[in-house]
Short mmCIF file of C-alpha atoms in Angstrom, two decimals:
data_model
loop_
_atom_site.label_atom_id
_atom_site.label_comp_id
_atom_site.label_asym_id
_atom_site.label_seq_id
_atom_site.Cartn_x
_atom_site.Cartn_y
_atom_site.Cartn_z
CA GLU A 7 51.35 7.99 45.63
CA ASP A 8 49.16 5.46 43.81
CA GLN A 9 46.23 6.71 45.80
CA ASP A 10 47.02 10.27 44.68
CA LYS A 11 46.94 9.15 41.07
CA GLY A 12 43.55 7.57 41.57
CA ASP A 13 42.10 10.60 43.35
CA VAL A 14 39.59 12.69 41.45
CA TRP A 15 40.56 16.20 42.43
CA LEU A 16 39.22 18.02 39.35
CA PRO A 17 35.75 16.72 38.51
CA SER A 18 34.66 19.95 36.83
CA LEU A 19 35.66 23.53 36.05
CA VAL A 20 32.18 24.77 36.90
CA THR A 21 31.77 26.69 40.14
CA GLU A 22 28.83 28.42 41.76
CA THR A 23 30.47 31.83 42.11
CA PRO A 24 33.44 33.82 40.78
CA GLN A 25 35.06 33.56 44.19
CA GLU A 26 34.86 29.76 44.17
CA GLY A 27 36.32 29.95 40.68
CA PHE A 28 39.24 31.91 42.08
CA GLU A 29 39.73 29.25 44.76
CA LEU A 30 39.79 26.63 42.02
CA ALA A 31 42.43 28.65 40.13
CA ILE A 32 44.58 28.62 43.28
CA LYS A 33 44.14 24.86 43.53
CA LEU A 34 45.12 24.35 39.88
CA SER A 35 48.27 26.44 40.42
CA ARG A 36 49.26 24.30 43.37
CA MET A 37 48.55 21.05 41.55
CA GLY A 38 50.86 22.29 38.80
CA VAL A 39 53.63 22.78 41.31
CA LYS A 40 52.89 19.40 42.88
CA SER A 41 53.10 17.67 39.50
CA THR A 42 56.76 18.68 39.29
CA GLN A 43 57.60 18.11 42.93
CA SER A 44 55.46 15.57 44.74
CA ASP A 45 57.59 15.35 47.88
CA LYS A 46 55.52 17.18 50.47
CA GLU A 47 58.49 18.00 52.64
CA VAL A 48 60.26 19.79 49.79
CA LEU A 49 57.01 21.49 48.80
CA PHE A 50 56.43 22.88 52.28
CA ARG A 51 60.05 24.00 52.61
CA GLU A 52 59.98 25.79 49.25
CA ARG A 53 56.54 27.31 49.81
CA GLU A 54 57.81 28.65 53.13
CA LYS A 55 60.71 30.27 51.31
CA TYR A 56 58.94 31.83 48.35
CA ALA A 57 56.08 33.06 50.53
CA GLN A 58 58.71 35.34 52.11
CA ASN A 59 59.81 36.71 48.76
CA GLY A 60 57.85 39.48 47.07
CA GLU A 61 58.84 38.65 43.50
CA ALA A 62 58.00 34.96 43.93
CA LEU A 63 54.63 35.98 45.39
CA ILE A 64 53.91 38.06 42.29
CA HIS A 65 54.86 35.10 40.10
CA ALA A 66 52.56 32.80 42.07
CA SER A 67 49.78 35.35 41.62
CA GLU A 68 50.44 35.32 37.85
CA VAL A 69 49.90 31.57 37.60
CA ILE A 70 46.61 31.94 39.45
CA ALA A 71 45.63 34.69 36.99
CA VAL A 72 46.24 32.40 34.01
CA HIS A 73 44.16 29.60 35.54
CA PHE A 74 41.45 32.07 36.52
CA GLN A 75 41.10 33.00 32.83
CA THR A 76 40.37 29.35 32.06
CA VAL A 77 37.95 28.86 34.94
CA ALA A 78 36.13 32.11 34.19
CA ALA A 79 35.70 31.17 30.52
CA ALA A 80 34.46 27.71 31.56
CA ASN A 81 31.77 29.41 33.62
CA ASN A 82 30.88 31.90 30.93
CA TYR A 83 32.10 34.53 33.41
CA TRP A 84 29.24 33.64 35.79
CA LYS A 85 26.89 35.79 33.74
CA GLU B 22 41.32 34.43 59.38
CA ASP B 23 38.04 32.50 59.56
CA GLN B 24 36.24 35.70 58.88
CA ASP B 25 38.42 36.25 55.81
CA LYS B 26 37.45 32.84 54.49
CA GLY B 27 33.78 33.61 54.95
CA ASP B 28 34.04 37.04 53.32
CA VAL B 29 32.50 37.47 49.92
CA TRP B 30 35.07 39.64 48.19
CA LEU B 31 34.30 38.64 44.59
CA PRO B 32 30.55 38.62 44.05
CA SER B 33 30.82 39.34 40.32
CA LEU B 34 33.19 40.18 37.48
CA VAL B 35 30.80 42.75 36.10
CA THR B 36 31.71 46.40 36.56
CA GLU B 37 30.11 49.63 35.44
CA THR B 38 33.12 51.01 33.60
CA PRO B 39 36.49 49.86 32.16
CA GLN B 40 38.23 51.80 34.90
CA GLU B 41 36.35 49.93 37.64
CA GLY B 42 37.29 46.77 35.77
CA PHE B 43 40.91 47.78 36.02
CA GLU B 44 40.51 48.34 39.75
CA LEU B 45 39.02 44.85 40.02
CA ALA B 46 42.01 43.43 38.14
CA ILE B 47 44.31 45.07 40.70
CA LYS B 48 42.27 43.53 43.50
CA LEU B 49 42.43 40.07 41.91
CA SER B 50 46.23 40.38 41.60
CA ARG B 51 46.52 41.23 45.27
CA MET B 52 44.19 38.43 46.34
CA GLY B 53 46.44 36.05 44.39
CA VAL B 54 49.44 37.23 46.37
CA LYS B 55 47.47 37.03 49.61
CA SER B 56 46.42 33.44 48.88
CA THR B 57 50.09 32.42 49.05
CA GLN B 58 51.06 34.67 51.94
CA SER B 59 48.26 35.59 54.30
CA ASP B 60 50.46 37.13 57.01
CA LYS B 61 49.79 40.86 56.65
CA GLU B 62 53.07 41.86 58.22
CA VAL B 63 55.07 39.87 55.67
CA LEU B 64 52.82 41.17 52.85
CA PHE B 65 53.39 44.79 53.82
CA ARG B 66 57.13 44.25 54.21
CA GLU B 67 57.44 42.56 50.82
CA ARG B 68 55.16 45.04 49.05
CA GLU B 69 57.31 47.84 50.46
CA LYS B 70 60.37 46.16 48.98
CA TYR B 71 59.10 45.29 45.52
CA ALA B 72 57.42 48.68 45.14
CA GLN B 73 60.96 50.07 45.16
CA ASN B 74 62.12 47.76 42.41
CA GLY B 75 61.41 48.56 38.78
CA GLU B 76 61.44 45.00 37.49
CA ALA B 77 59.10 43.79 40.24
CA LEU B 78 56.76 46.68 39.43
CA ILE B 79 56.66 45.58 35.80
CA HIS B 80 55.89 42.03 36.89
CA ALA B 81 53.07 43.26 39.15
CA SER B 82 51.71 45.23 36.19
CA GLU B 83 51.79 42.05 34.10
CA VAL B 84 49.59 40.15 36.56
CA ILE B 85 47.09 43.01 36.49
CA ALA B 86 47.15 42.83 32.67
CA VAL B 87 46.26 39.13 32.71
CA HIS B 88 43.37 39.67 35.12
CA PHE B 89 42.21 42.69 33.12
CA GLN B 90 41.84 40.41 30.07
CA THR B 91 39.47 38.25 32.09
CA VAL B 92 37.47 41.14 33.53
CA ALA B 93 37.23 42.87 30.15
CA ALA B 94 35.95 39.69 28.49
CA ALA B 95 33.42 39.22 31.32
CA ASN B 96 32.08 42.69 30.56
CA ASN B 97 32.08 42.17 26.82
CA TYR B 98 34.67 44.95 26.74
CA TRP B 99 32.06 47.45 28.03
CA LYS B 100 30.69 47.81 24.53
CA GLU C 25 46.27 61.94 45.14
CA ASP C 26 42.54 62.24 45.84
CA GLN C 27 42.19 63.95 42.54
CA ASP C 28 43.96 61.01 40.88
CA LYS C 29 41.45 58.62 42.38
CA GLY C 30 38.58 60.67 41.08
CA ASP C 31 40.09 61.05 37.63
CA VAL C 32 38.49 59.19 34.78
CA TRP C 33 41.51 57.97 32.86
CA LEU C 34 39.91 54.94 31.17
CA PRO C 35 36.50 55.90 29.79
CA SER C 36 36.58 53.27 27.05
CA LEU C 37 38.69 50.59 25.39
CA VAL C 38 37.54 51.70 21.95
CA THR C 39 40.04 53.56 19.81
CA GLU C 40 39.94 54.92 16.28
CA THR C 41 42.98 53.06 14.99
CA PRO C 42 45.25 50.11 15.91
CA GLN C 43 48.02 52.58 16.66
CA GLU C 44 45.88 54.47 19.17
CA GLY C 45 45.04 51.07 20.63
CA PHE C 46 48.73 50.43 21.06
CA GLU C 47 49.10 53.77 22.83
CA LEU C 48 46.27 52.78 25.15
CA ALA C 49 48.03 49.47 25.90
CA ILE C 50 51.12 51.44 26.91
CA LYS C 51 49.00 53.61 29.18
CA LEU C 52 47.38 50.56 30.80
CA SER C 53 50.83 49.08 31.48
CA ARG C 54 51.95 52.27 33.18
CA MET C 55 48.78 52.55 35.23
CA GLY C 56 49.44 49.00 36.44
CA VAL C 57 52.88 50.01 37.64
CA LYS C 58 51.47 53.16 39.20
CA SER C 59 48.84 51.18 41.09
CA THR C 60 51.64 49.43 43.01
CA GLN C 61 53.88 52.47 43.39
CA SER C 62 52.12 55.81 43.36
CA ASP C 63 55.12 57.88 44.49
CA LYS C 64 56.16 59.72 41.34
CA GLU C 65 59.72 60.23 42.50
CA VAL C 66 60.25 56.49 42.96
CA LEU C 67 58.48 55.80 39.65
CA PHE C 68 60.74 58.15 37.73
CA ARG C 69 63.86 56.80 39.44
CA GLU C 70 62.93 53.20 38.69
CA ARG C 71 61.80 53.93 35.12
CA GLU C 72 65.14 55.62 34.55
CA LYS C 73 66.90 52.47 35.75
CA TYR C 74 64.93 49.82 33.90
CA ALA C 75 64.92 51.87 30.70
CA GLN C 76 68.69 51.27 30.68
CA ASN C 77 68.30 47.53 31.04
CA GLY C 78 67.56 45.36 28.03
CA GLU C 79 65.81 42.55 29.88
CA ALA C 80 63.56 44.95 31.78
CA LEU C 81 62.69 46.64 28.48
CA ILE C 82 61.64 43.29 27.05
CA HIS C 83 59.50 42.66 30.12
CA ALA C 84 57.86 46.08 29.78
CA SER C 85 57.15 45.27 26.15
CA GLU C 86 55.51 42.00 27.24
CA VAL C 87 53.04 43.78 29.52
CA ILE C 88 52.11 46.08 26.64
CA ALA C 89 51.58 43.00 24.46
CA VAL C 90 49.14 41.49 26.96
CA HIS C 91 47.15 44.72 27.20
CA PHE C 92 47.21 45.12 23.43
CA GLN C 93 45.46 41.74 23.14
CA THR C 94 42.65 43.10 25.28
CA VAL C 95 42.39 46.42 23.47
CA ALA C 96 42.50 44.74 20.05
CA ALA C 97 39.72 42.31 21.02
CA ALA C 98 37.66 45.22 22.38
CA ASN C 99 37.94 46.88 18.98
CA ASN C 100 37.22 43.70 17.07
CA TYR C 101 40.74 44.08 15.71
CA TRP C 102 39.70 47.31 13.90
CA LYS C 103 38.19 45.28 11.12
CA GLU D 27 60.76 62.82 18.07
CA ASP D 28 57.72 64.87 17.05
CA GLN D 29 57.90 63.28 13.67
CA ASP D 30 57.90 59.85 15.33
CA LYS D 31 54.73 60.72 17.19
CA GLY D 32 53.03 61.77 14.00
CA ASP D 33 54.16 58.71 12.07
CA VAL D 34 51.55 56.13 11.22
CA TRP D 35 53.42 52.89 11.80
CA LEU D 36 50.42 50.65 12.52
CA PRO D 37 47.67 51.30 10.01
CA SER D 38 46.20 47.82 10.30
CA LEU D 39 46.64 44.38 11.86
CA VAL D 40 45.68 42.68 8.61
CA THR D 41 48.44 41.02 6.63
CA GLU D 42 48.49 38.99 3.45
CA THR D 43 50.18 35.92 4.90
CA PRO D 44 50.99 34.31 8.28
CA GLN D 45 54.64 35.10 7.72
CA GLU D 46 53.92 38.82 7.24
CA GLY D 47 51.84 38.55 10.40
CA PHE D 48 54.87 37.19 12.20
CA GLU D 49 56.94 40.12 10.91
CA LEU D 50 54.29 42.48 12.26
CA ALA D 51 54.45 40.75 15.66
CA ILE D 52 58.21 41.37 15.71
CA LYS D 53 57.59 45.02 14.89
CA LEU D 54 55.01 45.36 17.68
CA SER D 55 57.47 43.85 20.16
CA ARG D 56 60.12 46.36 19.17
CA MET D 57 57.73 49.29 19.32
CA GLY D 58 56.86 48.20 22.86
CA VAL D 59 60.52 48.37 23.83
CA LYS D 60 60.90 51.70 22.05
CA SER D 61 57.92 53.16 23.93
CA THR D 62 59.86 52.73 27.19
CA GLN D 63 63.26 53.72 25.82
CA SER D 64 63.20 56.04 22.83
CA ASP D 65 66.94 56.85 22.85
CA LYS D 66 68.27 54.94 19.87
CA GLU D 67 71.79 54.77 21.22
CA VAL D 68 70.64 53.06 24.41
CA LEU D 69 68.34 50.78 22.39
CA PHE D 70 71.15 49.63 20.12
CA ARG D 71 73.52 49.11 23.04
CA GLU D 72 70.99 47.06 24.99
CA ARG D 73 69.84 45.08 21.95
CA GLU D 74 73.48 44.23 21.29
CA LYS D 75 73.77 42.93 24.85
CA TYR D 76 70.60 40.89 25.13
CA ALA D 77 71.09 39.42 21.65
CA GLN D 78 74.14 37.71 23.16
CA ASN D 79 72.17 36.24 26.04
CA GLY D 80 70.13 33.08 25.59
CA GLU D 81 67.57 33.75 28.29
CA ALA D 82 66.92 37.27 27.03
CA LEU D 83 66.48 35.87 23.51
CA ILE D 84 63.84 33.46 24.81
CA HIS D 85 62.07 36.33 26.54
CA ALA D 86 62.12 38.41 23.36
CA SER D 87 60.66 35.43 21.52
CA GLU D 88 57.88 35.25 24.13
CA VAL D 89 56.80 38.83 23.51
CA ILE D 90 56.63 38.11 19.78
CA ALA D 91 54.49 35.04 20.57
CA VAL D 92 51.98 37.13 22.51
CA HIS D 93 51.70 39.69 19.72
CA PHE D 94 51.45 36.93 17.12
CA GLN D 95 48.34 35.64 18.95
CA THR D 96 46.75 39.05 18.46
CA VAL D 97 47.77 39.40 14.83
CA ALA D 98 46.68 35.85 14.01
CA ALA D 99 43.25 36.41 15.59
CA ALA D 100 42.91 39.70 13.68
CA ASN D 101 43.46 37.78 10.46
CA ASN D 102 41.14 34.97 11.43
CA TYR D 103 44.26 32.79 11.31
CA TRP D 104 44.57 33.39 7.54
CA LYS D 105 41.95 30.75 6.90
CA GLU E 10 70.82 36.41 4.63
CA ASP E 11 68.91 37.89 1.69
CA GLN E 12 67.82 34.44 0.76
CA ASP E 13 66.49 33.95 4.31
CA LYS E 14 64.38 37.06 3.96
CA GLY E 15 62.89 35.78 0.76
CA ASP E 16 62.22 32.30 2.15
CA VAL E 17 58.64 31.34 2.77
CA TRP E 18 58.91 29.48 6.05
CA LEU E 19 55.35 30.02 7.29
CA PRO E 20 52.90 29.42 4.49
CA SER E 21 50.06 28.44 6.81
CA LEU E 22 49.09 27.75 10.42
CA VAL E 23 47.06 24.72 9.40
CA THR E 24 48.50 21.31 10.22
CA GLU E 25 47.22 17.78 9.77
CA THR E 26 47.52 16.74 13.41
CA PRO E 27 47.94 18.26 16.90
CA GLN E 28 51.45 16.87 17.00
CA GLU E 29 52.43 18.64 13.78
CA GLY E 30 50.88 21.74 15.30
CA PHE E 31 53.19 21.33 18.27
CA GLU E 32 56.16 21.04 15.92
CA LEU E 33 55.05 24.26 14.25
CA ALA E 34 54.87 25.96 17.66
CA ILE E 35 58.47 24.92 18.30
CA LYS E 36 59.47 26.36 14.93
CA LEU E 37 57.70 29.65 15.65
CA SER E 38 59.52 29.92 18.99
CA ARG E 39 62.85 29.43 17.28
CA MET E 40 62.08 31.91 14.53
CA GLY E 41 61.29 34.44 17.28
CA VAL E 42 64.72 33.92 18.77
CA LYS E 43 66.32 34.09 15.34
CA SER E 44 64.60 37.39 14.58
CA THR E 45 66.54 39.00 17.43
CA GLN E 46 69.81 37.18 16.83
CA SER E 47 70.42 36.03 13.28
CA ASP E 48 74.09 35.07 13.75
CA LYS E 49 74.00 31.27 13.71
CA GLU E 50 77.22 30.92 15.65
CA VAL E 51 75.85 32.98 18.55
CA LEU E 52 72.52 31.13 18.35
CA PHE E 53 74.19 27.72 18.60
CA ARG E 54 76.45 28.86 21.44
CA GLU E 55 73.53 30.29 23.42
CA ARG E 56 71.23 27.34 22.70
CA GLU E 57 73.98 25.05 23.96
CA LYS E 58 74.11 27.06 27.17
CA TYR E 59 70.42 27.42 27.95
CA ALA E 60 69.73 23.80 27.04
CA GLN E 61 71.88 22.97 30.08
CA ASN E 62 69.84 25.19 32.37
CA GLY E 63 66.57 24.00 33.86
CA GLU E 64 64.96 27.39 34.28
CA ALA E 65 65.80 28.46 30.73
CA LEU E 66 64.33 25.17 29.48
CA ILE E 67 61.08 25.93 31.30
CA HIS E 68 61.03 29.39 29.75
CA ALA E 69 61.59 27.94 26.27
CA SER E 70 58.72 25.54 26.94
CA GLU E 71 56.52 28.51 27.88
CA VAL E 72 57.10 30.24 24.55
CA ILE E 73 56.14 27.03 22.75
CA ALA E 74 52.97 26.90 24.88
CA VAL E 75 51.96 30.41 23.82
CA HIS E 76 52.49 29.62 20.14
CA PHE E 77 50.69 26.29 20.51
CA GLN E 78 47.60 28.22 21.69
CA THR E 79 47.67 30.16 18.43
CA VAL E 80 48.25 27.12 16.23
CA ALA E 81 45.59 25.10 18.03
CA ALA E 82 43.02 27.89 17.62
CA ALA E 83 43.95 28.21 13.94
CA ASN E 84 43.15 24.52 13.52
CA ASN E 85 39.95 24.70 15.53
CA TYR E 86 41.71 22.35 17.95
CA TRP E 87 41.76 19.62 15.29
CA LYS E 88 38.18 18.75 16.10
CA GLU F 21 65.87 9.13 18.71
CA ASP F 22 64.47 8.25 15.27
CA GLN F 23 61.83 6.23 16.97
CA ASP F 24 60.94 9.25 19.11
CA LYS F 25 60.42 11.32 15.99
CA GLY F 26 58.12 8.69 14.57
CA ASP F 27 56.15 8.29 17.80
CA VAL F 28 52.64 9.62 17.88
CA TRP F 29 52.48 11.13 21.34
CA LEU F 30 49.74 13.71 20.70
CA PRO F 31 46.93 12.12 18.72
CA SER F 32 44.29 14.49 20.07
CA LEU F 33 43.60 17.31 22.51
CA VAL F 34 40.31 15.75 23.55
CA THR F 35 40.16 14.13 26.97
CA GLU F 36 37.39 12.49 28.92
CA THR F 37 37.66 14.68 32.01
CA PRO F 38 39.18 18.00 33.15
CA GLN F 39 41.67 16.08 35.23
CA GLU F 40 42.90 14.10 32.23
CA GLY F 41 43.13 17.43 30.44
CA PHE F 42 45.37 18.68 33.22
CA GLU F 43 47.56 15.59 32.84
CA LEU F 44 47.80 16.33 29.12
CA ALA F 45 48.85 19.91 29.89
CA ILE F 46 51.66 18.54 32.08
CA LYS F 47 52.74 16.26 29.24
CA LEU F 48 52.75 19.16 26.75
CA SER F 49 54.93 21.22 29.11
CA ARG F 50 57.42 18.40 29.38
CA MET F 51 57.49 17.80 25.63
CA GLY F 52 58.28 21.50 25.23
CA VAL F 53 61.28 21.14 27.51
CA LYS F 54 62.32 17.95 25.74
CA SER F 55 62.18 19.67 22.35
CA THR F 56 64.98 21.98 23.48
CA GLN F 57 66.99 19.37 25.38
CA SER F 58 66.54 15.79 24.22
CA ASP F 59 69.41 14.33 26.25
CA LYS F 60 67.63 12.40 28.99
CA GLU F 61 70.57 12.56 31.36
CA VAL F 62 70.65 16.35 31.24
CA LEU F 63 66.86 16.49 31.53
CA PHE F 64 66.83 14.35 34.67
CA ARG F 65 69.71 16.30 36.20
CA GLU F 66 68.02 19.65 35.54
CA ARG F 67 64.58 18.45 36.63
CA GLU F 68 66.14 17.25 39.87
CA LYS F 69 67.58 20.72 40.40
CA TYR F 70 64.59 22.89 39.56
CA ALA F 71 62.24 20.61 41.49
CA GLN F 72 64.16 21.77 44.57
CA ASN F 73 63.66 25.43 43.74
CA GLY F 74 60.42 27.20 44.60
CA GLU F 75 60.59 29.84 41.91
CA ALA F 76 61.34 27.30 39.18
CA LEU F 77 58.40 25.21 40.43
CA ILE F 78 56.12 28.23 40.05
CA HIS F 79 57.43 28.78 36.52
CA ALA F 80 56.82 25.13 35.63
CA SER F 81 53.28 25.51 36.99
CA GLU F 82 52.80 28.56 34.75
CA VAL F 83 53.65 26.61 31.59
CA ILE F 84 51.13 23.95 32.60
CA ALA F 85 48.55 26.72 33.09
CA VAL F 86 49.09 28.04 29.56
CA HIS F 87 48.73 24.57 28.04
CA PHE F 88 45.69 23.86 30.21
CA GLN F 89 43.98 26.89 28.63
CA THR F 90 44.48 25.31 25.23
CA VAL F 91 43.35 21.84 26.28
CA ALA F 92 40.31 23.22 28.12
CA ALA F 93 39.25 25.26 25.08
CA ALA F 94 39.73 22.19 22.86
CA ASN F 95 37.31 20.31 25.11
CA ASN F 96 34.84 23.16 25.30
CA TYR F 97 35.64 23.22 29.01
CA TRP F 98 34.12 19.73 29.40
CA LYS F 99 30.66 21.26 29.51
#
């Protein structure tokens, strides 16, 4: 737990490519979930459940979309 | 699976036309879903289900709308 | 179907007036729904259902709001 | 109906004050709902229902918030 | 009621501090709810209910987040 | 309670690093929840419940994502 707090997991929003930016958006979404529920067992159990549910999958995709807006802006859209 | 990871599926956010940008937004939405559930059988089963459900369709349309904001900004709104 | 794919339905995000921009936002919302469910019979059936449901109507209005942000920005807010 | 289509209800996004901008955001939210369900009887019935439901009220407030972002940007935040 | 309509409750989006900006975002969220349901008795009853419900609380927090984006931009992020 | 009102909990949106910005986004999400339900006992009870629910966790992550957009913009994306 303490170690987690000390970890640097987000040194920068800059990525080489749009695709790496999308991967970062996925990571940010998951870290948001983890910030509310840090118990890995519960996380895995719930992820298993909502990954079987179409509407939850759409919602998960929406969170990624919001973070991807941020990451894309941070990278000036990789232009 | 490994091959999927190596695939470049998002080389750029730039598109020729707004309509191609909209297609890219649809792709980004789907890749977001896929990042949470990579099992194609489950994906097809769930897509089949939520495609029959009006509220889920609206939610899917919302995710596309969020990604379309990003793609449109990346293309300076095709002006 | 093929014809649909070839159709240019989004040549530009530019509109003459804010109100036409709002109409375009409605169209974009519907095209997002259609991209997930292209079967017109299912679309009409589901639209009939959610048009009778207050919460679904609010959700539909939300998707239009997100697209209207994009269209308004593309038109520099018609200033 | 025809008359509705011809009506100019959104001549501009510019308002004198932030508060009038908020009123415009409310109007945009309602026009979004109306675009999906134009039957006034159904609209009144459903509005009556969701106005009695806390979660639906929060959702309605969210749509207003998204439109208010657009209107505020259009007015350069009334600065 | 009439008096409410005449009230100036949003003279400006400018605040002294980020925290006052957050308070304004809360106010905007509530005014959005009130615009759909002006009956104070119903509002209090529903607020009482959704304040006891975790998911509704998250949704209320989301509306505040959207308004806070607007207020923060209006204040150039208090930089 | 009074003390809470007097507390300065948001002196600035500026953070040293993206990761601290993410922590601030989490804090803003929680303060949004707290603004609707200030009773700590209810808050803890409800947090306990929604932390066990995958869909609520995704929704909580979404609110963080919206606030992170604001914080990231305030920090010019830490560039």
